[in-house]
Each structure stands twice: as structure tokens, then as C-alpha cells.
Tab-separated table of C-alpha atoms in Angstrom:
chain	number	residue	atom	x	y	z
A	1	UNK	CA	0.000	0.000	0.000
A	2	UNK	CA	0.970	3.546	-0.550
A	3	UNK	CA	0.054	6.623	0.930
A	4	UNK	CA	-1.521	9.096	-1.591
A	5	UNK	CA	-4.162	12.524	-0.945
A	6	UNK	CA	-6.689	11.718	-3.016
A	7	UNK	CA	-9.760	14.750	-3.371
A	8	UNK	CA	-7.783	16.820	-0.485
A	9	UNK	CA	-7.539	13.650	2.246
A	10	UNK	CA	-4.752	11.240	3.085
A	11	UNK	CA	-5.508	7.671	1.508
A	12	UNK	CA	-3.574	4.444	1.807
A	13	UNK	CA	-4.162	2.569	-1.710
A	14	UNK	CA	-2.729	-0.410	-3.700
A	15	UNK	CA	0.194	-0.048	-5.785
A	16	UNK	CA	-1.398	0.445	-9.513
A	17	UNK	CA	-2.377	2.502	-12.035
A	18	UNK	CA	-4.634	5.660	-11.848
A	19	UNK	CA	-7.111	3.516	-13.522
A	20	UNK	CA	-6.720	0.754	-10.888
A	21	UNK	CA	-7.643	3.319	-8.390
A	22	UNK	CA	-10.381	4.853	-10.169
A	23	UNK	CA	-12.413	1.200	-10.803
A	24	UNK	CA	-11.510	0.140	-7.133
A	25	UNK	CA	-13.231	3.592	-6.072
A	26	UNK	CA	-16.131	1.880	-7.999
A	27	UNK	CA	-16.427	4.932	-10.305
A	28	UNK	CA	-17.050	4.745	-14.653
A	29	UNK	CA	-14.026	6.248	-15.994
A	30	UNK	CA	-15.877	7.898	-18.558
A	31	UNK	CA	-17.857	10.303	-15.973
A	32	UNK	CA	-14.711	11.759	-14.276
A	33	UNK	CA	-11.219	13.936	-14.972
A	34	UNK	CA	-8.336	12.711	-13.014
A	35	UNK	CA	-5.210	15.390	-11.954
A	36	UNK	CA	-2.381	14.233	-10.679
A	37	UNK	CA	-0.172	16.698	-8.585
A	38	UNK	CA	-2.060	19.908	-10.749
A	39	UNK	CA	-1.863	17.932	-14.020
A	40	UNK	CA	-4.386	16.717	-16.252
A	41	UNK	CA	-3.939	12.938	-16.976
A	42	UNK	CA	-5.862	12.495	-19.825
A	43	UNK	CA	-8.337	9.440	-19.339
A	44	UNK	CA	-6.949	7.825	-22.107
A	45	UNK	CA	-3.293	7.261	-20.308
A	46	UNK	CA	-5.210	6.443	-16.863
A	47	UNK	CA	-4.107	3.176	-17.411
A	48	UNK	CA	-0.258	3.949	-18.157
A	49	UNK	CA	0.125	6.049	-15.241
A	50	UNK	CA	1.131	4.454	-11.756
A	51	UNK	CA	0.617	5.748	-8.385
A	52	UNK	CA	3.187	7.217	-6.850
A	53	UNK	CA	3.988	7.455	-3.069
A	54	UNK	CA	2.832	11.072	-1.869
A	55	UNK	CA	1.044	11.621	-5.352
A	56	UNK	CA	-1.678	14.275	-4.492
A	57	UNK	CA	-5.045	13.129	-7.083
A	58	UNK	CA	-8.055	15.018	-7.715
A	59	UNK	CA	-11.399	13.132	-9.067
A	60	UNK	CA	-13.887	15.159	-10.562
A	61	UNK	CA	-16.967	15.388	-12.262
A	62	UNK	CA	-20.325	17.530	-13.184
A	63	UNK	CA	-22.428	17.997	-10.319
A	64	UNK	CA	-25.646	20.545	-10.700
A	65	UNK	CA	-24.788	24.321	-10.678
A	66	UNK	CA	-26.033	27.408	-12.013
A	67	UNK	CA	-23.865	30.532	-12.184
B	1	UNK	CA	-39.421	31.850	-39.728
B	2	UNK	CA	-36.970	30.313	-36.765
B	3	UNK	CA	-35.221	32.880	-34.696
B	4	UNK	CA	-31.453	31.635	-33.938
B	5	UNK	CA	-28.486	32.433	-32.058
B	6	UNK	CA	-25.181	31.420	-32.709
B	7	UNK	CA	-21.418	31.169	-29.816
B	8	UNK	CA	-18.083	30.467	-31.236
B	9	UNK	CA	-19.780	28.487	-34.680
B	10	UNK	CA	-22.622	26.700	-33.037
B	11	UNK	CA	-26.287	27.420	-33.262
B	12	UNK	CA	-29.237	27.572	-30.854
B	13	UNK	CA	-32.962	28.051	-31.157
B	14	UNK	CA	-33.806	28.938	-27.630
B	15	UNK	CA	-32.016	31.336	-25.811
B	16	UNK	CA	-32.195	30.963	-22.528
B	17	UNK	CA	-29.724	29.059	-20.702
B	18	UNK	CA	-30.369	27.778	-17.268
B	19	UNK	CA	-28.520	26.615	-14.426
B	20	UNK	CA	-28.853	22.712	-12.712
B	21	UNK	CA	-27.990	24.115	-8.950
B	22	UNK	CA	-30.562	24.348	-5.957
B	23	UNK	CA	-33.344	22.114	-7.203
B	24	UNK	CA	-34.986	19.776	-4.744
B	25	UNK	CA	-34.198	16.586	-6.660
B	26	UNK	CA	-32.593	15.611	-10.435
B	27	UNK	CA	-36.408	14.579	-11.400
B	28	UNK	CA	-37.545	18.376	-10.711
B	29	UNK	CA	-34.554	19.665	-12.210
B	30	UNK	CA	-34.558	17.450	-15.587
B	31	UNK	CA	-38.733	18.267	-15.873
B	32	UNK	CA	-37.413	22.350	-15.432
B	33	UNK	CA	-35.052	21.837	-18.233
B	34	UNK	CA	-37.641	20.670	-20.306
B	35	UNK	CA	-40.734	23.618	-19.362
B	36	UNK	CA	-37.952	25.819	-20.253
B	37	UNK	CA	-36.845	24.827	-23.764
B	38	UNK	CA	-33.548	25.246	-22.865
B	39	UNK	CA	-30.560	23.953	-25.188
B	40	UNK	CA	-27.723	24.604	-22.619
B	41	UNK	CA	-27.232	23.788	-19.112
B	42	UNK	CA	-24.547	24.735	-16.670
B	43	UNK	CA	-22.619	22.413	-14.958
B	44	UNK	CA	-20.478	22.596	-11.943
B	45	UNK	CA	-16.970	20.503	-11.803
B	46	UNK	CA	-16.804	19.433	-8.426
B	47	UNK	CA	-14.987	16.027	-6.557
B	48	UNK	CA	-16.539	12.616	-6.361
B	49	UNK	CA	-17.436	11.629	-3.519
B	50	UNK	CA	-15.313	8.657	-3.199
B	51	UNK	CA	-17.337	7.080	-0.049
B	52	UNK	CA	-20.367	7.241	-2.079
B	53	UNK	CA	-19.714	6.311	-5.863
B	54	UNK	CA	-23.251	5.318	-6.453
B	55	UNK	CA	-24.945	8.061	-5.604
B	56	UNK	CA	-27.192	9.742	-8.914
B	57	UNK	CA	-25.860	12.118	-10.879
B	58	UNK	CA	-26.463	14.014	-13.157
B	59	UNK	CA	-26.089	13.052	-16.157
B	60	UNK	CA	-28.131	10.354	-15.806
B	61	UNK	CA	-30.984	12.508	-15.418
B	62	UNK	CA	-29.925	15.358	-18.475
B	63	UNK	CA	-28.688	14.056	-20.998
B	64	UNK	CA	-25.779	15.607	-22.281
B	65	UNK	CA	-26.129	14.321	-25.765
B	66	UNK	CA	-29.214	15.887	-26.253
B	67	UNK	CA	-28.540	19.526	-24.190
B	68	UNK	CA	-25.521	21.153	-24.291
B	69	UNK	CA	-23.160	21.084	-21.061
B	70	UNK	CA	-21.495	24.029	-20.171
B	71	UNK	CA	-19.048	23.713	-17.314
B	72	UNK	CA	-18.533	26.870	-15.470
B	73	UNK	CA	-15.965	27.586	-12.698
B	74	UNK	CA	-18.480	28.936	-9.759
B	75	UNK	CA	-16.835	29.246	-6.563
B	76	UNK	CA	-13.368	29.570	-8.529
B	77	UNK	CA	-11.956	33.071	-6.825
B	78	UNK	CA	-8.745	33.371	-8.474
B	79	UNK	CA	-7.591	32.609	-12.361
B	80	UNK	CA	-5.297	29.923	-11.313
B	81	UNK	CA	-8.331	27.363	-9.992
B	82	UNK	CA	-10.665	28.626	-13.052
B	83	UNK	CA	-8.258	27.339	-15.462
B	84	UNK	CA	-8.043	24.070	-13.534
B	85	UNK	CA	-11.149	23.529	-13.382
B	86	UNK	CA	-11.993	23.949	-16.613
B	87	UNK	CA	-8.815	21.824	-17.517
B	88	UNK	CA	-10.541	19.088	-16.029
B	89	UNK	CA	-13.950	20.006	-17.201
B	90	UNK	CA	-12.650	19.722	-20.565
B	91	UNK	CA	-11.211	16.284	-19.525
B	92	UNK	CA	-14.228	14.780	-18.081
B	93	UNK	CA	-16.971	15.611	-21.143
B	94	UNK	CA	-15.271	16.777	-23.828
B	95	UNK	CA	-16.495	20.150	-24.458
B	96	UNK	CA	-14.440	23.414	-25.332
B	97	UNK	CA	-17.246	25.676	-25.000
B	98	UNK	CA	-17.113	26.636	-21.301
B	99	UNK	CA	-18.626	29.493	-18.916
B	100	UNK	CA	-15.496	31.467	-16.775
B	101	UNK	CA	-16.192	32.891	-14.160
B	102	UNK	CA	-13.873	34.256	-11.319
B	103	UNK	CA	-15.793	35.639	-8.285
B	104	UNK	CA	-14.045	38.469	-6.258
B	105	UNK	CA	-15.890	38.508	-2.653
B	106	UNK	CA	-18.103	35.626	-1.365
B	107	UNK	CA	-20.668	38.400	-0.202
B	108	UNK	CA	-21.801	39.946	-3.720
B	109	UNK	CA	-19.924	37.450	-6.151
B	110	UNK	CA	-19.187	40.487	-8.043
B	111	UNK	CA	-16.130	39.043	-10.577
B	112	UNK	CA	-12.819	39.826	-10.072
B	113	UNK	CA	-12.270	41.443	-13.581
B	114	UNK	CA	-8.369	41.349	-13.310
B	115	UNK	CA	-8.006	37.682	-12.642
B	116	UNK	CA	-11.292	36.915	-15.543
B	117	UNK	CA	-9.307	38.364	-18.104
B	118	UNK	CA	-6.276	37.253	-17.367
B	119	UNK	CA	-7.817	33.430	-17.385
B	120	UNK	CA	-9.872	34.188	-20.323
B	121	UNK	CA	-6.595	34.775	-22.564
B	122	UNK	CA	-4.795	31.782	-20.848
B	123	UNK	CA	-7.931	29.669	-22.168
B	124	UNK	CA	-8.072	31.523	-25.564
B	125	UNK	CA	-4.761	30.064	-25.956
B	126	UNK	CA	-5.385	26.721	-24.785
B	127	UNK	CA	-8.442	26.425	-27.258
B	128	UNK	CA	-10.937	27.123	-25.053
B	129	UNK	CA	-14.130	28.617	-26.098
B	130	UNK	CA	-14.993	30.630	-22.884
B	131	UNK	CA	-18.249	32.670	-22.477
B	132	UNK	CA	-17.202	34.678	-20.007
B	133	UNK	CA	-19.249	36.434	-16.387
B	134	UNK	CA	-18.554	39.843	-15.887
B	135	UNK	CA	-19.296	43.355	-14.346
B	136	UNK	CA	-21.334	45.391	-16.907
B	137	UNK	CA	-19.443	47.616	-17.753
B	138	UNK	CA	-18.952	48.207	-21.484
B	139	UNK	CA	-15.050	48.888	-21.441
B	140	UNK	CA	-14.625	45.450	-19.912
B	141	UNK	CA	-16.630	43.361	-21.932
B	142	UNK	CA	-14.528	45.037	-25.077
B	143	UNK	CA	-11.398	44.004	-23.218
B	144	UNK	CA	-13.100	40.550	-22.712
B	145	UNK	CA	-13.888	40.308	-26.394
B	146	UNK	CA	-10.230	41.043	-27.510
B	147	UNK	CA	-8.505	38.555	-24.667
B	148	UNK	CA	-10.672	35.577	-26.920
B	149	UNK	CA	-14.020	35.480	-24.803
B	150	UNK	CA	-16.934	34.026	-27.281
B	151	UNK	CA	-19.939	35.273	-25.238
B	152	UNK	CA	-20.239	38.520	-22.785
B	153	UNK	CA	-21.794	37.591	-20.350
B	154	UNK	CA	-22.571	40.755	-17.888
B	155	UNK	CA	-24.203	40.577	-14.698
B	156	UNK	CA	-27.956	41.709	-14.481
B	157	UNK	CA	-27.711	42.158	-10.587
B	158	UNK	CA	-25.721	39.824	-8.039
B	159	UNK	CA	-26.073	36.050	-8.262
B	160	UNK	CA	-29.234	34.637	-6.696
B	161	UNK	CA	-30.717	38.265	-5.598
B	162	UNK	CA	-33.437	38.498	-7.970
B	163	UNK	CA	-33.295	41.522	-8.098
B	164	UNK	CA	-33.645	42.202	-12.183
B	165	UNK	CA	-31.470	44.407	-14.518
B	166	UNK	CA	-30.006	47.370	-12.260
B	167	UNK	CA	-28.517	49.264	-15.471
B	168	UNK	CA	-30.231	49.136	-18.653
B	169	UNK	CA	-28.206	51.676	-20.080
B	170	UNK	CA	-24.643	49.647	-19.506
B	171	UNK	CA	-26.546	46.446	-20.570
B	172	UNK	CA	-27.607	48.504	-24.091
B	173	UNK	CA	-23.803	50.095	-24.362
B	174	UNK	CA	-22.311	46.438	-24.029
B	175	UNK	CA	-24.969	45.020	-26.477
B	176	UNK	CA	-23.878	47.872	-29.039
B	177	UNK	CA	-20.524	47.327	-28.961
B	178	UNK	CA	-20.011	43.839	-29.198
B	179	UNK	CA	-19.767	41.728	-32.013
B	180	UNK	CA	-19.915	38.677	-30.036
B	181	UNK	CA	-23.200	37.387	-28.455
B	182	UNK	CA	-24.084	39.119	-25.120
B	183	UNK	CA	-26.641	37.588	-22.757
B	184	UNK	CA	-27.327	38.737	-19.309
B	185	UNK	CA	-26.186	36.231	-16.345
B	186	UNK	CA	-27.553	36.248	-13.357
B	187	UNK	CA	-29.943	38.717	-11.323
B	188	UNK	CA	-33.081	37.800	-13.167
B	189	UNK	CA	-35.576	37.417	-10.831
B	190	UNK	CA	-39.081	37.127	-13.155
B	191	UNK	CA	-40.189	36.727	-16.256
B	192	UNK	CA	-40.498	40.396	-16.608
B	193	UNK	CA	-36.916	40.575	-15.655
B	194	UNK	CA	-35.559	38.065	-18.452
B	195	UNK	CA	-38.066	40.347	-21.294
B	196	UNK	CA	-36.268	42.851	-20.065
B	197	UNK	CA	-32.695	42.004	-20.889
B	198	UNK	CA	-34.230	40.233	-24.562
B	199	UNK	CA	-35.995	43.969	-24.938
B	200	UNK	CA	-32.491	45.644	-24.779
B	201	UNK	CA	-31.412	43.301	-26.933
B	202	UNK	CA	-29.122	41.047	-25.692
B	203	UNK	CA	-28.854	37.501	-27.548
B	204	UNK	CA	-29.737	35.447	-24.265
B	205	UNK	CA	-30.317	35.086	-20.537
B	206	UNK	CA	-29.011	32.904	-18.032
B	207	UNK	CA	-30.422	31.887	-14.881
B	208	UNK	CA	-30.989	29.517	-12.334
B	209	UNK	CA	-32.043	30.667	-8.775
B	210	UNK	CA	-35.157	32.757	-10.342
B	211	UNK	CA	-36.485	28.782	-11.599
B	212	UNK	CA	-35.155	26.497	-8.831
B	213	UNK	CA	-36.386	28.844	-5.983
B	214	UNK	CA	-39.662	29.862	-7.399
B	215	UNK	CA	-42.707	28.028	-5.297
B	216	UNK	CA	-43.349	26.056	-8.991
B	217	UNK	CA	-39.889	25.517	-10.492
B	218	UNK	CA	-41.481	24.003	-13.900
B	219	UNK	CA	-43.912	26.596	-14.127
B	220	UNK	CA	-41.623	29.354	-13.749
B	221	UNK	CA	-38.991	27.590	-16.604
B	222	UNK	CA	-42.296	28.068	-18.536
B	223	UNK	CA	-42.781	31.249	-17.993
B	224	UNK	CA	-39.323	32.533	-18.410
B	225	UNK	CA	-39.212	30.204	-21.910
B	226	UNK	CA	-42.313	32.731	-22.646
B	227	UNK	CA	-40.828	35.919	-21.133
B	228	UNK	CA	-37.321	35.155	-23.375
B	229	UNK	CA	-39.461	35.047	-26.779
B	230	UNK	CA	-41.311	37.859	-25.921
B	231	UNK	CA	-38.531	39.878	-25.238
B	232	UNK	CA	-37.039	39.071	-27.893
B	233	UNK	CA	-39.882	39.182	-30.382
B	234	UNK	CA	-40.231	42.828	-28.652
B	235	UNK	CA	-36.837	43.806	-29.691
B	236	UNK	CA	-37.407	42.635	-33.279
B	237	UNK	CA	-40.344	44.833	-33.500
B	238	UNK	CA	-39.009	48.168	-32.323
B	239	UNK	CA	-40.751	49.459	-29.743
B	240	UNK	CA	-42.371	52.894	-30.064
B	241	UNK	CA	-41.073	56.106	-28.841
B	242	UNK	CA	-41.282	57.362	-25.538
B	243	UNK	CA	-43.539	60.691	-24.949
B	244	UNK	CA	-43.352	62.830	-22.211
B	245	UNK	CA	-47.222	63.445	-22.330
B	246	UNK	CA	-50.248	61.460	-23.404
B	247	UNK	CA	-51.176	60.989	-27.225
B	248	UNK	CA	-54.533	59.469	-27.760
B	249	UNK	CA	-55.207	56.509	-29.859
B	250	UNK	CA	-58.502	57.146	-31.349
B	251	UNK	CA	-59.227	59.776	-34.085
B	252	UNK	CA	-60.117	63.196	-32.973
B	253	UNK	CA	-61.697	64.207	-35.848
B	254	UNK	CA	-65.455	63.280	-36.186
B	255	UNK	CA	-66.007	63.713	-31.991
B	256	UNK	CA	-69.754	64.406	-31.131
């Protein structure tokens, strides 16, 4: 396991890829946008990209808003 | 004979935009879409919430095949987290065409107009398409236009006050002098209120608060679908001059 801040709190996950994370989080990888440390990874590299120790993630995607 | 509108190359019938915030449920909010005719919604980018992954969203209730999503940046108060956001927005669905805004104070969400322009060139450049929230002020939607923004996008009155278009007369300068669509966002707080900004004749209105917090959400998307043509069918016709004094309507000649 490695210690990661994933969406702004501390987070022990397994050793994979972005897209390991994002399925084990039991999210469709089509409805978010993953940064890694203030970086775009675009979803179609989610799968290239491992987690690293410390890596700080954000998970996003469209909740209701107006302006 | 249809009535269109067009931002950055594509083309809309209706032109009023509303927001997806503050309804009570996605059911009420999806059947508010639909009373209002709306081709555009906005969208908020915000985190999953990773302890609850199956919780509804959105998009399974409007679908974004069939209305336009435009991500905005609401709550974003500096140009920095704007551009990340939309970064991301951009990432999650796909779409270029985005709404910028960069707030300056939490208490009258008045945009920062330093940090908005500076993000709207940094998105120009990335190929962004931003429509872009601002004070309305006619000097600074002509800066807006030059720094890339496709859409002006001046405030009416603060967010979620209701309180209706405060300046007609900046409203009519910025429509004037832009050759990029202008519609009014945020302040509207009737029907009478969106008329008013078609009347000056602004290409669109966006709202939100003035359908979600109205006692009958879908019947105020309704009326403000209504209010929009009107307004706009209004400015089309030219309204008559103003007189000082009254003018009657029927003939004088021929009185008893």
C-alpha cells in the first residue's frame, strides 16, 4: 500500500495505475477527470500512469450548478 | 421563420440558458429543463465523492447528448483554480465551449475582472471557447472580447438576488458594442426581468435561482421560456417612442 491525498484527504491505496484506483473507487471512468499533482492525466493514459507514493489526485466530475 | 443564435460556430434556437444548482431533486430539475426549452445547461466541476460512488448524478438525469453542457468555474476566486477547473472540465466531457467565471468577494460574487481576463486569454490560448461572467461595464466586456471570450456575459444584478437588470443603459452600451453574443447572467428574478434584458437586446439570458427557488420551479422555466421570446420578439419589433405626455389613440376628428 501507498500513501496518496486523493480529493484533499490522506488515503492508503494499492500499488497500480490511476485507472486501478479509479475502478476500485467503484467509479465509470468515462464520468470523471483525473489530476495528478495539478496535471491533467488524460483518461486515455489512466491506465499507463502508476501511483506514486505522496502523489496528491483530484477526481472530478459535473455535479448541478447554475452561475 | 426560426429565430437563432449562434457562440463560437454553433447554433441555438432557444435562448435561454439555465442553471442545474438548488433544485430539490434531479427529477424536478430534468422536468425544469424541459418547461424551459432550454438547449444549454450549466454544470459545476466538483470532486466525487469517493465514499459514495453510487450516488445519482447528473447526467443520468440530463442528458448531455441531447442539451448542451457548459461547465462553469463557480466558486473559482482566483484565475489559477478557473483554469483548472476547466482543464478538467474539458477532460471529463469533452467540451471546449465553457462558462469562466472568477468571483471576487463571497458576499456579492461580483467578478474579479483582473483575474477573468487574465484566465480568459490563458484559455483563448489553450483552445478554449470561454463565455465569459462579468461586471457590466462596457469597457470590460470590449477588453473581454479582444482577450478571446466568445460570449459577454454581464451581470444583471448579483447572483441569486433576484433583483432584475439594475442598469439598462450599460446592458444597451455592451450590447452595441459587441460583435460577439451578449446575454445577461444572473440577477433575473421574473419573467419580466428576463423580457427585459431580450428587450435591450441582448442575444440570451441565463439563470438559475429565479427557476429552482420559485414556489413552482417548472412553471416558472415556462414562464421565463415565454418571457425570453417575448422579449425578444419585442426587440425585433421596435418598440415605439417614448412621450413625455399622453397621445390618444382614437381619431379626434369626427367627436360628437
Amino acid at each position: 500500500m501507498i500513501s496518496v491525498i486523493l480529493n484533499g484527504e490522506p488515503r492508503q491505496v494499492r500499488e497500480g495505475s490511476i485507472a486501478d484506483l479509479v475502478a476500485s473507487l467503484g467509479l465509470d471512468v468515462k464520468k470523471v477527470a483525473v489530476e495528478r499533482n495539478r496535471a491533467i492525466v488524460p483518461r486515455s493514459t489512466l491506465a499507463d500512469v502508476a501511483l506514486v507514493e505522496g502523489d496528491a489526485l483530484e477526481i472530478v466530475h459535473f455535479v448541478g450548478g447554475g452561475c | 421563420m426560426t429565430d437563432s443564435w449562434s457562440v463560437a460556430g454553433r447554433t441555438f434556437t432557444s435562448r435561454l440558458i439555465v442553471g442545474t444548482g438548488k433544485y430539490k431533486d434531479f427529477e424536478q430539475n430534468a422536468a425544469a429543463v424541459e418547461a424551459s426549452g432550454a438547449e444549454i445547461v450549466t454544470v459545476a466541476v466538483r470532486r466525487v465523492n469517493v465514499s459514495d460512488p453510487t450516488a445519482p448524478m447528473l447526467t443520468d438525469f440530463i442528458d448531455p447528448r441531447k442539451i448542451t453542457y457548459l461547465p462553469n468555474t463557480a466558486g473559482c476566486f482566483n484565475a489559477d483554480d478557473a483554469i483548472r477547473t476547466l482543464r478538467l472540465a474539458r477532460e471529463a466531457g469533452g467540451w471546449d465551449l465553457v462558462k469562466l467565471e472568477v468571483l471576487g468577494e463571497a458576499k456579492t460574487l461580483y467578478p474579479n475582472m483582473r483575474e477573468t481576463l487574465e484566465a480568459t486569454e490563458v484559455l483563448a490560448k489553450e483552445g478554449f471557447l470561454p463565455m465569459v461572467y462579468c461586471v457590466d461595464d462596457p469597457i470590460a466586456a470590449k477588453q473581454l472580447e479582444d482577450a478571446g471570450a466568445v460570449a459577454i456575459m454581464p451581470l444583471g444584478a448579483p447572483i441569486g438576488s433576484g433583483l432584475g437588470i439594475q442598469n439598462r443603459v450599460t446592458i444597451r452600451l455592451i450590447v452595441e458594442g459587441a460583435s460577439v453574443p451578449v446575454l445577461v447572467d444572473a440577477g433575473v428574478g421574473t419573467a419580466s426581468d428576463a423580457a427585459v434584458a431580450m428587450e435591450l437586446g441582448c442575444d440570451g439570458v441565463l439563470m438559475n435561482t429565479a427557476i429552482a427557488e420559485a414556489k413552482d420551479p417548472i412553471r416558472m422555466a415556462r414562464a421565463m421560456r415565454q418571457a425570453v421570446e417575448a422579449g425578444r420578439d419585442a426587440y425585433l419589433a421596435g418598440r415605439m417612442g417614448l412621450r413625455r405626455y399622453a397621445d390618444p389613440s382614437s381619431p379626434l376628428a369626427g367627436l360628437i
